[in-house]
PDB file of C-alpha atoms in Angstrom:
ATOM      1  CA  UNK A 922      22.643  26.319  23.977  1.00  0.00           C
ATOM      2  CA  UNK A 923      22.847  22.922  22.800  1.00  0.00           C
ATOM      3  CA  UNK A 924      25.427  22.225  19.544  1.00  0.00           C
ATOM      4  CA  UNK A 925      24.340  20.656  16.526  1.00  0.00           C
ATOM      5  CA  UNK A 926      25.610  16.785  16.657  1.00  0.00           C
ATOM      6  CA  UNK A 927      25.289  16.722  12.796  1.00  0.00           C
ATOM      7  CA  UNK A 928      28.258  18.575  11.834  1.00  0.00           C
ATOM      8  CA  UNK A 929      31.937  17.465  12.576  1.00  0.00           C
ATOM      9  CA  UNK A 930      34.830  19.645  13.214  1.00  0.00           C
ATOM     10  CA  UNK A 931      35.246  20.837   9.837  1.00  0.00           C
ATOM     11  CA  UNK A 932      31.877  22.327   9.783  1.00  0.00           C
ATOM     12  CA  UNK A 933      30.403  19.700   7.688  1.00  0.00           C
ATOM     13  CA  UNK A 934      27.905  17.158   7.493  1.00  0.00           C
ATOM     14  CA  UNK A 935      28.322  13.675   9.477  1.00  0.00           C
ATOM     15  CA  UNK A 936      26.045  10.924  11.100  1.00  0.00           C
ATOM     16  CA  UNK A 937      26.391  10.909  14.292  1.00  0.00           C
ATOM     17  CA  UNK A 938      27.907   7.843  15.924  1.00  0.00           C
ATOM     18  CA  UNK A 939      25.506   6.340  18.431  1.00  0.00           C
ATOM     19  CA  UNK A 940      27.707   2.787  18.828  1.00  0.00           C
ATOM     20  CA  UNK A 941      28.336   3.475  22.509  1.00  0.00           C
ATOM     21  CA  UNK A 942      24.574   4.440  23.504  1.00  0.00           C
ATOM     22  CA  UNK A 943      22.561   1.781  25.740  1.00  0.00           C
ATOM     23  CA  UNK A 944      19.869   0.233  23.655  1.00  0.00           C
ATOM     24  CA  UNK A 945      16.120   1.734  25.304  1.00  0.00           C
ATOM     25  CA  UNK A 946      12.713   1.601  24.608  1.00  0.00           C
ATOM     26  CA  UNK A 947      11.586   4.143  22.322  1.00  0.00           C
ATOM     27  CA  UNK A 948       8.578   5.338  21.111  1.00  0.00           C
ATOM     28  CA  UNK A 949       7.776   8.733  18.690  1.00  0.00           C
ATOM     29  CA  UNK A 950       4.063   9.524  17.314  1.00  0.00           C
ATOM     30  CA  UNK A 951       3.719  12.175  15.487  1.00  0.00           C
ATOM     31  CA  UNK A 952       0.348  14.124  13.687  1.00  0.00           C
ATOM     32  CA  UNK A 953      -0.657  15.165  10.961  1.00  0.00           C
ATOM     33  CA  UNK A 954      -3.935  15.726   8.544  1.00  0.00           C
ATOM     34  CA  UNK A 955      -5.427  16.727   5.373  1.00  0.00           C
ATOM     35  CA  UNK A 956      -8.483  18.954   4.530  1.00  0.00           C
ATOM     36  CA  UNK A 957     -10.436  17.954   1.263  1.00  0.00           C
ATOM     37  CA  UNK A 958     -13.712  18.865   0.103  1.00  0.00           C
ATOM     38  CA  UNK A 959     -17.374  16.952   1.145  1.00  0.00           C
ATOM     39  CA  UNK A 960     -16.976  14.999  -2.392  1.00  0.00           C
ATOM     40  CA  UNK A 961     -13.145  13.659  -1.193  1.00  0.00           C
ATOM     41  CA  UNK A 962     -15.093  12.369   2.323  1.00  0.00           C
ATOM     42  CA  UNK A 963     -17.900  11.444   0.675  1.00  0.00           C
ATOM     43  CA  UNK A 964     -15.759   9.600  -1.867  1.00  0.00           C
ATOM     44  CA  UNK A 965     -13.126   8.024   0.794  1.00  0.00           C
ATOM     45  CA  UNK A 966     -15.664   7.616   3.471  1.00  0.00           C
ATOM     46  CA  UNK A 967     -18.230   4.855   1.343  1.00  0.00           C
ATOM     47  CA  UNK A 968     -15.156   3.424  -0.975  1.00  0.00           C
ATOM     48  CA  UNK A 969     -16.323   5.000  -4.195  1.00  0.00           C
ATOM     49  CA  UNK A 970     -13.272   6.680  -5.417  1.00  0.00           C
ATOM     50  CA  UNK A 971     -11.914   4.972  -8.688  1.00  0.00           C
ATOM     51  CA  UNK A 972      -8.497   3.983  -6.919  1.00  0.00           C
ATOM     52  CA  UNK A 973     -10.303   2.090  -3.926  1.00  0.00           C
ATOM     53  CA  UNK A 974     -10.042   2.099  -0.320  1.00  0.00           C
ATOM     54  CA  UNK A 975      -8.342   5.187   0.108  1.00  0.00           C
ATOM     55  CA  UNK A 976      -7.285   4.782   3.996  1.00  0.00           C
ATOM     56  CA  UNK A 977      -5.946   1.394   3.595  1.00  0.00           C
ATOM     57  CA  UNK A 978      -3.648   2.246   0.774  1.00  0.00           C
ATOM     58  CA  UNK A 979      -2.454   5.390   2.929  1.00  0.00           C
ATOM     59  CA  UNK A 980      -2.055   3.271   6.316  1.00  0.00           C
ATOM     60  CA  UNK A 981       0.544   1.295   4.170  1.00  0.00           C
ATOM     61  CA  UNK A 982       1.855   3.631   2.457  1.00  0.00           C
ATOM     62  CA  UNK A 983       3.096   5.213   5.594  1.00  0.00           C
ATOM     63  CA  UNK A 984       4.194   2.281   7.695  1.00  0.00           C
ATOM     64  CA  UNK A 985       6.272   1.582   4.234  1.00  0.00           C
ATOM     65  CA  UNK A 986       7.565   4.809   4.457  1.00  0.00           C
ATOM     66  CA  UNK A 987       8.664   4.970   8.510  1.00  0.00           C
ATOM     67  CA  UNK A 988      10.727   1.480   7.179  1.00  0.00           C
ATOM     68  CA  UNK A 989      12.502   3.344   4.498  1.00  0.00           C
ATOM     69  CA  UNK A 990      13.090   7.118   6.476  1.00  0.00           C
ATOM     70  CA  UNK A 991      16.697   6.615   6.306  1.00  0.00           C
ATOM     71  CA  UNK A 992      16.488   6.037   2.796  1.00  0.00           C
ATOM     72  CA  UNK A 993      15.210   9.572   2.354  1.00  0.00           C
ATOM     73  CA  UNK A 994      16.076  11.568   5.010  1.00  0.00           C
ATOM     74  CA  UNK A 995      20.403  11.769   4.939  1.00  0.00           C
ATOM     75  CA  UNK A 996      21.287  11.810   8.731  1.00  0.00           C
ATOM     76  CA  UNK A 997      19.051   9.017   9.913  1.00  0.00           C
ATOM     77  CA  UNK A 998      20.431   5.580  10.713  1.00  0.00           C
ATOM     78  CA  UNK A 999      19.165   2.732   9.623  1.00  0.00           C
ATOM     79  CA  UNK A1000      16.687   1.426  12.220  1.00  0.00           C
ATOM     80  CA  UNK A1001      15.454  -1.833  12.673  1.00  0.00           C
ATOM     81  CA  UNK A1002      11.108  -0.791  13.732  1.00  0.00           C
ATOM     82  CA  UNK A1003       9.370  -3.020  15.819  1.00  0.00           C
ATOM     83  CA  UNK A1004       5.863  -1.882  15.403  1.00  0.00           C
ATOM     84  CA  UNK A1005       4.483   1.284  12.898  1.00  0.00           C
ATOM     85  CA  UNK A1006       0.610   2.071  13.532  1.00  0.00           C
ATOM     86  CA  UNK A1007      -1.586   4.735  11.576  1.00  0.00           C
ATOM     87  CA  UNK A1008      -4.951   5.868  12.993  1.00  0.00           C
ATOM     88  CA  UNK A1009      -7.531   8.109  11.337  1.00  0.00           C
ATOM     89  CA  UNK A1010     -10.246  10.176  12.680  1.00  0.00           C
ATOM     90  CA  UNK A1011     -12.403  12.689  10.631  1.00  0.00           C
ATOM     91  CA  UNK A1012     -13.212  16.171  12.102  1.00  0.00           C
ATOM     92  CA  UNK A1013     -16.008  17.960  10.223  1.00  0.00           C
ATOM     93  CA  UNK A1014     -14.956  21.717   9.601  1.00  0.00           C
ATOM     94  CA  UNK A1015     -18.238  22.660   8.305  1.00  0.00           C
ATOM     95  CA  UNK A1016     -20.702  21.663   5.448  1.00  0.00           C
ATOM     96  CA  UNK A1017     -17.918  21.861   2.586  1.00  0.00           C
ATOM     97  CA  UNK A1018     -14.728  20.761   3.997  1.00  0.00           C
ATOM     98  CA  UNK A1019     -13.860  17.835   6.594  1.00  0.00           C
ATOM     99  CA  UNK A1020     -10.275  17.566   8.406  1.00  0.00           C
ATOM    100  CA  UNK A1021      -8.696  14.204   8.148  1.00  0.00           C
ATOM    101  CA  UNK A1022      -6.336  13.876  11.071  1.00  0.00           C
ATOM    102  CA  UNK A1023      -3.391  10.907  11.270  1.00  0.00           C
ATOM    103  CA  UNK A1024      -1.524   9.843  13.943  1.00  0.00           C
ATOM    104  CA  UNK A1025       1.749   7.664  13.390  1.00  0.00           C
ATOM    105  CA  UNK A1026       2.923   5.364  15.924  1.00  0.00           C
ATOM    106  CA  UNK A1027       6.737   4.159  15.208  1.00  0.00           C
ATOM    107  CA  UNK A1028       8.405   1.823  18.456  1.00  0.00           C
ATOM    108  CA  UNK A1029      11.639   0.656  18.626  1.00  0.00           C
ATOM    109  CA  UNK A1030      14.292  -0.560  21.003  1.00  0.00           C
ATOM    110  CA  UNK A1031      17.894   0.939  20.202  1.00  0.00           C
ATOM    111  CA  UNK A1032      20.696   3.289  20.348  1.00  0.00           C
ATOM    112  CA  UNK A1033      18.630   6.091  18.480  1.00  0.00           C
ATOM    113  CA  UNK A1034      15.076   7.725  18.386  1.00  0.00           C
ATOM    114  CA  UNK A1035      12.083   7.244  16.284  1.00  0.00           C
ATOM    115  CA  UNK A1036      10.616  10.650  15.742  1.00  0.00           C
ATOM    116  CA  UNK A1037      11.659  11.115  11.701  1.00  0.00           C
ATOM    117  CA  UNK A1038      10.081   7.453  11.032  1.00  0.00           C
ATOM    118  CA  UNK A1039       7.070   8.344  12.596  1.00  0.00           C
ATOM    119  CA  UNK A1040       6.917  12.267  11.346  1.00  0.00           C
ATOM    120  CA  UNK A1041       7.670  10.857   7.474  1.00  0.00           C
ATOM    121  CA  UNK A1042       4.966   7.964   8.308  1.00  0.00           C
ATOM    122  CA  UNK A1043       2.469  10.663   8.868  1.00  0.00           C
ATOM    123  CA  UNK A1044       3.804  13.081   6.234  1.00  0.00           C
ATOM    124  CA  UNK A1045       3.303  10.142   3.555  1.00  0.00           C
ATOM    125  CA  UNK A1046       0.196   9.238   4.614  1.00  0.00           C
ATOM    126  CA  UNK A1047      -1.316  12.843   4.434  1.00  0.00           C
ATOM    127  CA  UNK A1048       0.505  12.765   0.870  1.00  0.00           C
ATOM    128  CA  UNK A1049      -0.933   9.333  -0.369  1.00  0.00           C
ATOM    129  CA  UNK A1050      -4.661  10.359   0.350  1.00  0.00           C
ATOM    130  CA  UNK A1051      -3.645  13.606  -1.460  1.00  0.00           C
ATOM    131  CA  UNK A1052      -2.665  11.362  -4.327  1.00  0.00           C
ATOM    132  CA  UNK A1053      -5.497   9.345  -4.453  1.00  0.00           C
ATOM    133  CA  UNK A1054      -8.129  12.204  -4.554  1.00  0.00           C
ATOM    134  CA  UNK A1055      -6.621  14.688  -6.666  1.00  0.00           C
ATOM    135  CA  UNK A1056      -8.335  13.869  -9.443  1.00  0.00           C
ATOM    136  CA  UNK A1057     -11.775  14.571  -7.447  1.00  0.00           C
ATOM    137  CA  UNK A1058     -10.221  18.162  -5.980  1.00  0.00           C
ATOM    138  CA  UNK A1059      -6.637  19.290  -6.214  1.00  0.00           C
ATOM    139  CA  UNK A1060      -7.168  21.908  -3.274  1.00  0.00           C
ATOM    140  CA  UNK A1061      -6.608  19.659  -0.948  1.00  0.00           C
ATOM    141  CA  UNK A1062      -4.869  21.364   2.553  1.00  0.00           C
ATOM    142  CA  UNK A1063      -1.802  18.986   4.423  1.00  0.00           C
ATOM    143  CA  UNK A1064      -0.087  20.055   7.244  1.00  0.00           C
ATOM    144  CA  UNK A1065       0.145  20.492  10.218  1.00  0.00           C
ATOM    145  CA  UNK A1066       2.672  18.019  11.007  1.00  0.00           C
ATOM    146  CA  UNK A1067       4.399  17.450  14.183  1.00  0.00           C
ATOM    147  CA  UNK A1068       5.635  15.170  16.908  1.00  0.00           C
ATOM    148  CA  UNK A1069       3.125  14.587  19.235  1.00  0.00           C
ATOM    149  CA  UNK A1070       5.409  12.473  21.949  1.00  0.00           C
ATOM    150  CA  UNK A1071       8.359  10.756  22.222  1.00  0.00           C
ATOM    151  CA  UNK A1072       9.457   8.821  24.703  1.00  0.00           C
ATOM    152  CA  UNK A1073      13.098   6.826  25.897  1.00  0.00           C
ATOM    153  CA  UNK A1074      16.583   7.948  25.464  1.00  0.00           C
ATOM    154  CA  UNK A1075      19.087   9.856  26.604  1.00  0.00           C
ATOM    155  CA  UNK A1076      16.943  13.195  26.183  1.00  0.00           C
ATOM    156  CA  UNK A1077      13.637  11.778  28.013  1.00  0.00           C
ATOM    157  CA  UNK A1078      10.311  12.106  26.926  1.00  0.00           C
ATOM    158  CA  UNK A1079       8.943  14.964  25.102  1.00  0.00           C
ATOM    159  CA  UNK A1080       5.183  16.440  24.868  1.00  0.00           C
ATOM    160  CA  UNK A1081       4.498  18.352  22.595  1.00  0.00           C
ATOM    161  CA  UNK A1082       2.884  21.912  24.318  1.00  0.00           C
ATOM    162  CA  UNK A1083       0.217  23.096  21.598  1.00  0.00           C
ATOM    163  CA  UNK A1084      -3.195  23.880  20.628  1.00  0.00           C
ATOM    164  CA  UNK A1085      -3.052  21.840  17.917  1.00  0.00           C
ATOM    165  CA  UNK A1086      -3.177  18.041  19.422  1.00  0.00           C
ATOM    166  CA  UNK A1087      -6.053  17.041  18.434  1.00  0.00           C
ATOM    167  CA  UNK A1088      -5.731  13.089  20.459  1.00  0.00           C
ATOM    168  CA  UNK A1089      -6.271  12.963  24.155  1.00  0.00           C
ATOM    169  CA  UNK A1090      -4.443   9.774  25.170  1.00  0.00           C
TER     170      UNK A1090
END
């Protein structure tokens, strides 16, 4: 069993130092998605929602938020991203509820990995369409979200083994 690298001797919290690690390729996308109602895709699907274009103000919302994951999440260093993408794709459940799944992209090339700026990408997005519609339908459903794939670095590339990816590529 692997130790935790977050912890130094004392037991407590540290960031771990990555100073001596070759600089790779690296690539994380992670998934995630958010049920709503028929009004909610009704409303984001032909722009007439009071607060506008609901997708476009979520797509940035989350590549603003892979920039700023080590602002929010303690451990992670800062990173310097190379390219953040957000796709979309709607997955009707049945006649009252349709599944809006994301997909961040985050790419870098460095001493560290990418998955928490693309799993908060994701997780913001979901959260910023959630925002935008509540006033329509507060039962909105998030989650799940996970990391699809990674790829580069010392541990290799990862895929994840479940049911629930919902992107063939």
């Amino acid at each position: 069993m692997e130790s935790f690298t977050h912890f130094n001797e004392q037991g407590r919290a540290k960031m771990v130092d990555i100073s001596s690690k070759d600089d790779t390729k690296r690539t994380a996308i992670a998934a995630s998605s958010i049920v709503v109602s028929k009004a909610i895709y009704d409303g984001i699907t032909m722009q007439t929602l009071k607060k506008g274009d609901v997708l476009a103000v979520a797509q940035v919302s989350g590549i603003m938020a892979a920039k700023k994951t080590w602002d929010i999440i303690p451990m992670c260093h800062v990173i310097e991203l190379k390219g953040v993408n957000i796709t979309f794709e709607w997955q009707k459940h049945n006649d009252d509820n349709y599944e809006l799944l994301i997909e961040a992209t985050a790419n870098t090339t460095g001493g560290t990995g990418v998955e928490m700026e693309a799993l908060t990408a994701a997780s913001v997005t979901a959260l910023t369409v959630y925002d935008m519609c509540k006033a329509v339908d507060k039962g909105m459903v998030i989650g799940p979200t996970y990391l699809l794939r990674k790829t580069g670095g010392k541990s290799g590339d990862f895929t994840a083994n479940t049911k629930l990816q919902w992107f063939n590529k």
